[in-house]
Coordinates of C-alpha atoms in Angstrom, one line a residue:
M1 CA 49.1 101.8 63.6
E2 CA 50.2 98.5 65.6
I3 CA 51.3 95.8 63.2
T4 CA 50.5 92.3 64.0
E5 CA 50.0 89.1 62.2
N6 CA 46.5 89.4 61.9
N7 CA 46.9 93.2 59.9
I8 CA 50.2 93.0 58.4
A9 CA 48.5 91.8 54.8
S10 CA 46.3 94.6 55.0
L11 CA 49.0 97.4 54.7
T12 CA 50.5 99.3 52.2
D13 CA 54.0 99.3 51.6
E14 CA 54.1 102.9 52.9
Q15 CA 52.5 102.0 56.1
L16 CA 55.3 99.2 56.5
E17 CA 58.0 101.6 55.4
A18 CA 56.7 103.9 58.1
A19 CA 56.4 101.2 60.8
F20 CA 60.0 100.2 60.0
N21 CA 61.3 103.5 60.0
L22 CA 59.7 104.0 63.1
R23 CA 61.0 100.8 65.0
K24 CA 64.3 101.8 63.5
K25 CA 64.5 105.4 65.1
Q26 CA 63.1 103.9 68.5
K27 CA 65.9 101.5 68.4
A28 CA 68.7 104.3 68.0
E29 CA 67.2 106.5 70.8
Q30 CA 67.2 103.6 73.0
Q31 CA 70.7 102.9 72.0
K32 CA 71.9 105.9 72.5
K33 CA 70.2 106.4 75.7
Q34 CA 72.1 103.5 76.9
R35 CA 75.3 104.6 75.5
D36 CA 74.9 108.2 77.3
A37 CA 73.9 106.1 80.3
Y38 CA 77.2 104.5 80.1
E39 CA 79.6 107.3 79.0
N40 CA 78.5 109.4 81.8
T41 CA 78.7 106.7 84.3
R42 CA 82.2 105.8 83.2
N43 CA 82.9 109.6 83.1
D44 CA 81.7 110.4 86.7
I45 CA 83.6 107.6 88.1
V46 CA 86.6 108.9 86.5
N47 CA 86.2 112.4 87.9
M48 CA 85.3 111.9 91.0
C49 CA 87.6 108.8 92.3
T50 CA 90.4 110.5 90.7
M51 CA 89.5 114.1 92.3
A52 CA 89.5 112.4 95.5
A53 CA 93.0 110.5 95.0
K54 CA 94.1 113.8 94.2
L55 CA 93.2 115.1 97.2
I56 CA 94.6 111.8 99.2
E57 CA 97.9 112.2 97.2
E58 CA 98.2 115.9 98.6
S59 CA 97.0 115.1 102.2
L60 CA 99.5 112.2 102.2
A61 CA 102.5 114.5 100.9
D62 CA 101.6 117.4 103.5
L63 CA 101.8 114.2 105.8
H64 CA 105.2 113.2 104.4
K65 CA 106.4 117.2 104.4
Q66 CA 105.1 117.9 108.1
T67 CA 106.2 114.7 109.5
F68 CA 110.0 114.2 108.1
G69 CA 110.5 117.7 109.2
D70 CA 109.2 117.4 112.7
L71 CA 111.5 113.8 112.8
T72 CA 114.1 115.5 111.6
T73 CA 114.0 118.4 114.1
F74 CA 113.2 115.7 117.0
R75 CA 116.2 113.8 115.8
E76 CA 118.5 117.1 116.4
M77 CA 116.6 117.4 120.0
M78 CA 117.7 113.4 120.5
K79 CA 121.3 114.2 119.4
E80 CA 121.5 116.9 121.8
Y81 CA 119.5 114.9 124.9
G82 CA 122.0 111.9 124.6
D83 CA 119.2 109.9 123.2
L84 CA 120.3 109.2 119.9
P85 CA 123.1 106.0 119.7
K86 CA 126.7 106.8 118.0
N87 CA 126.4 104.4 115.8
S88 CA 122.9 105.3 114.2
K89 CA 122.8 106.2 110.7
G90 CA 119.8 108.3 111.3
G91 CA 116.8 106.0 112.0
F92 CA 115.0 105.8 115.5
T93 CA 111.2 104.9 116.7
I94 CA 109.2 106.9 119.2
A95 CA 106.2 106.0 120.7
N96 CA 103.7 108.0 123.1
D97 CA 103.2 107.5 126.6
E98 CA 100.5 104.9 126.5
G99 CA 102.2 103.0 124.1
T100 CA 99.3 102.9 121.6
M101 CA 101.1 104.4 118.5
K102 CA 105.0 105.2 117.5
I103 CA 106.4 106.4 114.5
T104 CA 109.5 104.6 113.3
L105 CA 111.8 106.8 110.8
K106 CA 113.8 104.4 108.8
Q107 CA 117.0 105.0 105.8
R108 CA 117.9 103.3 103.1
N109 CA 120.9 103.3 101.2
L110 CA 120.4 103.7 97.3
G111 CA 122.6 102.1 95.0
D112 CA 123.8 99.0 93.1
Y113 CA 126.7 96.4 92.7
D114 CA 129.0 96.1 89.4
E115 CA 130.8 93.2 88.0
R116 CA 132.4 92.7 91.0
A117 CA 130.0 91.5 93.6
D118 CA 129.8 88.2 90.7
L119 CA 133.1 87.5 91.8
A120 CA 132.9 87.9 95.0
E121 CA 129.8 85.6 94.8
E122 CA 132.1 83.2 93.2
H123 CA 134.8 83.0 96.1
I124 CA 132.2 82.8 98.9
R125 CA 130.8 80.0 97.3
G126 CA 134.2 78.4 96.8
F127 CA 134.9 78.8 100.3
F128 CA 131.5 78.3 101.5
E129 CA 131.8 74.8 99.6
R130 CA 135.1 74.1 101.0
T131 CA 134.7 74.4 104.4
L132 CA 131.2 75.2 105.7
Q133 CA 129.0 73.1 103.7
A134 CA 130.2 70.4 105.3
S135 CA 130.9 71.2 108.9
D136 CA 128.2 74.0 109.4
P137 CA 125.1 73.3 106.8
N138 CA 123.0 75.9 108.6
T139 CA 125.1 79.1 108.7
F140 CA 126.1 77.8 104.9
E141 CA 122.5 78.1 104.0
M142 CA 121.7 81.3 105.7
L143 CA 124.7 83.4 104.2
M144 CA 124.0 81.8 100.8
S145 CA 120.5 82.9 101.3
L146 CA 121.7 86.5 102.0
L147 CA 123.3 86.8 98.5
E148 CA 119.9 85.5 96.5
R149 CA 119.1 88.5 94.3
K150 CA 115.4 89.9 93.9
K151 CA 114.8 91.2 90.3
G152 CA 118.6 90.8 89.2
K153 CA 119.8 93.0 92.4
L154 CA 121.5 92.1 95.3
E155 CA 120.0 93.9 98.5
Y156 CA 122.2 96.3 100.7
S157 CA 121.3 95.5 103.9
R158 CA 121.1 91.6 103.2
V159 CA 124.9 92.2 101.8
M160 CA 125.9 94.0 105.1
Q161 CA 124.4 91.1 107.0
V162 CA 127.1 88.8 104.9
L163 CA 129.9 91.3 105.8
S164 CA 129.5 91.6 109.3
F165 CA 130.9 87.9 109.2
E166 CA 134.0 89.0 108.0
D167 CA 136.5 88.8 110.4
R168 CA 135.0 85.5 111.7
Y169 CA 137.0 83.6 109.2
D170 CA 141.1 83.8 107.8
D171 CA 140.2 82.0 104.6
P172 CA 142.3 83.9 101.7
D173 CA 138.9 83.4 99.4
W174 CA 136.3 84.7 102.3
K175 CA 139.0 88.0 102.7
T176 CA 138.9 88.6 98.9
A177 CA 135.2 88.4 98.2
C178 CA 134.7 90.8 101.3
K179 CA 136.5 92.8 99.8
L180 CA 135.5 92.6 96.2
L181 CA 132.2 93.0 97.5
K182 CA 133.1 96.3 99.5
E183 CA 134.5 97.8 96.3
S184 CA 131.7 96.8 94.4
Y185 CA 129.2 98.7 95.9
N186 CA 128.3 102.3 94.0
H187 CA 126.0 104.5 96.0
T188 CA 124.0 106.7 94.1
G189 CA 121.7 108.3 97.7
T190 CA 119.8 107.9 100.7
K191 CA 116.1 107.4 100.9
W192 CA 114.4 108.0 104.2
Y193 CA 111.0 105.8 105.0
I194 CA 108.0 106.9 107.6
E195 CA 106.2 104.3 108.8
F196 CA 102.9 104.7 111.4
N197 CA 102.0 101.8 114.0
V198 CA 98.9 101.8 116.0
K199 CA 97.4 99.0 118.7
D200 CA 94.4 98.0 117.8
G201 CA 91.9 95.5 119.6
D202 CA 93.8 93.7 122.4
G203 CA 96.6 96.3 122.8
D204 CA 99.3 93.6 122.3
T205 CA 99.7 94.0 118.8
W206 CA 101.2 96.7 116.7
R207 CA 99.6 97.0 113.1
P208 CA 101.0 99.7 110.7
L209 CA 98.7 102.1 109.0
N210 CA 98.5 100.7 105.4
L211 CA 99.2 104.2 103.2
N212 CA 99.8 102.6 100.3
L213 CA 96.5 101.9 97.7
A214 CA 98.2 98.9 95.8
S215 CA 98.3 96.8 98.6
L216 CA 94.7 97.2 100.6

């Protein structure tokens, strides 16, 4: 029986209780359907997307293994052919004949600088402030920027840029600083990076293929 304002007064307590229980049951069933739909959707998203991500991860691992092996083999061919500079640390870039695709192999040294790097920075800053800051402010700003830390650490490549100026100055502070910088570095290993680039559109600009999900 449908309960309305007109007939509610004529219903017995038993009828009202039955209607209330029925409504309560219907509401619980509706809530369960909503909960089941929510949980099923959540489960489907997690399972399907994660399975797809795992397939991509496996494909990327296979791609890296295959490409690194091919590039390592080709690097030996470059050495034999004489196409690899003697001062090369192993990294290089190769492109297809059409100039529309290229692969770069990069090497990165892993390590960190100890407390002697802080002492070196004090010597460098003292030297710069006594000399370059006034006579050559652009070089002063450039060199000091190379000693800026990222997440509290000096970057190896940037320190190497500073040390490339080692023979340019004879100041005792500068010489001491370069010596401390070189001694403070503790090499822990080497990591290789592979970059893929293509030319799109007008064919004038290289575009890196983005294989990093977080940066898309």
